[in-house]
Amino acid sequence: NVPADVSTAALTLAAFLPLTTAFDAALDKLQKRIDSVTNIDADGIKCYVAMPQRLEPGSKAPVVILVHQIFGVQTREVELCDDLASRGYIAVAPDTFSGSCTGYLPRALMLG
């Protein structure tokens, strides 16, 4: 037997979850959160790219493709790319969520 207060809380959460997820999606479109962390648009795919400071034009460097976590490209991916670039790598973090990112777990699960 599930206590009545737990059942009520679960039903309330289930009722409001789609609304809160839609609200987060609307915020994402208004704020363009992904634009605050990406610096390249390659044929419609937004990416954050970090280059080593001492890379001569025409020279080669190892490349790392950084796949973001469940919340999309965030400042953590930018920091990781910058760190890799400081070590001599070209680091690329593509946005696989097509312009969306979130800090809200239910929406992240829907995006991924």
XYZ file of C-alpha atoms in Angstrom:
112
model
C 0.000 0.000 0.000
C 1.232 3.446 -0.973
C 0.385 6.222 1.490
C -2.149 8.748 0.190
C 0.252 11.691 0.431
C 2.842 9.875 -1.712
C 0.190 9.005 -4.298
C -1.010 12.602 -4.376
C 2.549 13.902 -4.807
C 3.221 11.431 -7.639
C 0.007 12.378 -9.437
C 0.758 16.092 -9.049
C 4.260 15.611 -10.445
C 2.937 13.575 -13.368
C 0.367 16.274 -14.132
C 2.852 19.169 -14.117
C 5.874 17.464 -15.714
C 4.832 18.145 -19.338
C 4.120 21.782 -18.453
C 7.497 22.314 -16.787
C 9.302 20.622 -19.668
C 7.503 22.859 -22.180
C 8.425 25.898 -20.065
C 12.122 24.908 -20.151
C 11.942 24.446 -23.931
C 10.389 27.916 -24.310
C 13.139 29.436 -22.157
C 15.745 27.701 -24.291
C 14.300 29.270 -27.454
C 14.045 32.735 -25.897
C 17.501 32.773 -24.321
C 19.317 30.848 -27.075
C 21.434 29.180 -24.390
C 23.386 27.203 -26.956
C 24.587 30.422 -28.623
C 26.274 31.449 -25.385
C 28.601 28.423 -25.455
C 29.219 27.728 -29.149
C 31.586 29.678 -31.374
C 31.309 27.943 -34.784
C 28.379 27.068 -37.023
C 29.473 24.386 -39.493
C 26.725 23.824 -42.035
C 24.008 24.214 -39.403
C 25.769 22.241 -36.674
C 26.813 24.469 -33.803
C 30.103 23.588 -32.153
C 32.582 24.905 -29.686
C 36.100 24.683 -31.121
C 39.293 25.391 -29.187
C 42.630 25.657 -30.983
C 46.136 25.460 -29.522
C 47.692 28.933 -29.245
C 50.935 27.971 -30.984
C 49.463 26.209 -34.004
C 51.150 27.515 -37.148
C 48.981 27.924 -40.278
C 49.136 24.714 -42.300
C 50.569 22.653 -39.455
C 48.867 19.630 -37.935
C 47.664 18.884 -34.425
C 45.780 15.949 -32.917
C 42.012 16.445 -32.772
C 39.657 15.446 -29.964
C 35.893 15.269 -30.506
C 34.223 15.900 -27.170
C 30.702 14.483 -26.873
C 28.561 16.413 -24.410
C 26.668 14.934 -21.507
C 22.907 14.531 -21.241
C 22.291 18.279 -20.767
C 23.815 19.379 -24.084
C 26.829 21.614 -24.688
C 27.381 23.589 -21.494
C 30.213 25.632 -19.987
C 31.828 22.398 -18.723
C 32.414 21.233 -22.298
C 33.882 24.645 -23.144
C 36.273 24.366 -20.191
C 37.328 20.847 -21.217
C 37.944 21.960 -24.819
C 39.996 24.944 -23.649
C 42.060 22.676 -21.396
C 42.717 20.253 -24.253
C 43.740 23.162 -26.502
C 46.211 24.353 -23.863
C 47.802 20.884 -24.120
C 48.196 21.114 -27.906
C 44.982 19.504 -29.158
C 42.303 20.880 -31.426
C 39.143 20.223 -29.421
C 35.653 20.184 -30.935
C 32.381 19.868 -28.996
C 29.504 19.527 -31.494
C 25.939 20.228 -30.425
C 24.098 16.956 -31.023
C 20.831 18.366 -29.646
C 20.314 20.680 -32.658
C 20.485 23.951 -30.785
C 18.963 22.912 -27.479
C 20.519 22.583 -24.073
C 19.036 22.349 -20.617
C 19.808 21.959 -16.963
C 16.443 20.307 -16.368
C 16.685 16.508 -16.152
C 13.217 15.565 -17.507
C 13.815 17.654 -20.647
C 17.356 16.342 -20.992
C 15.943 12.825 -21.077
C 13.539 13.896 -23.844
C 16.342 15.537 -25.869
C 18.722 12.615 -25.600
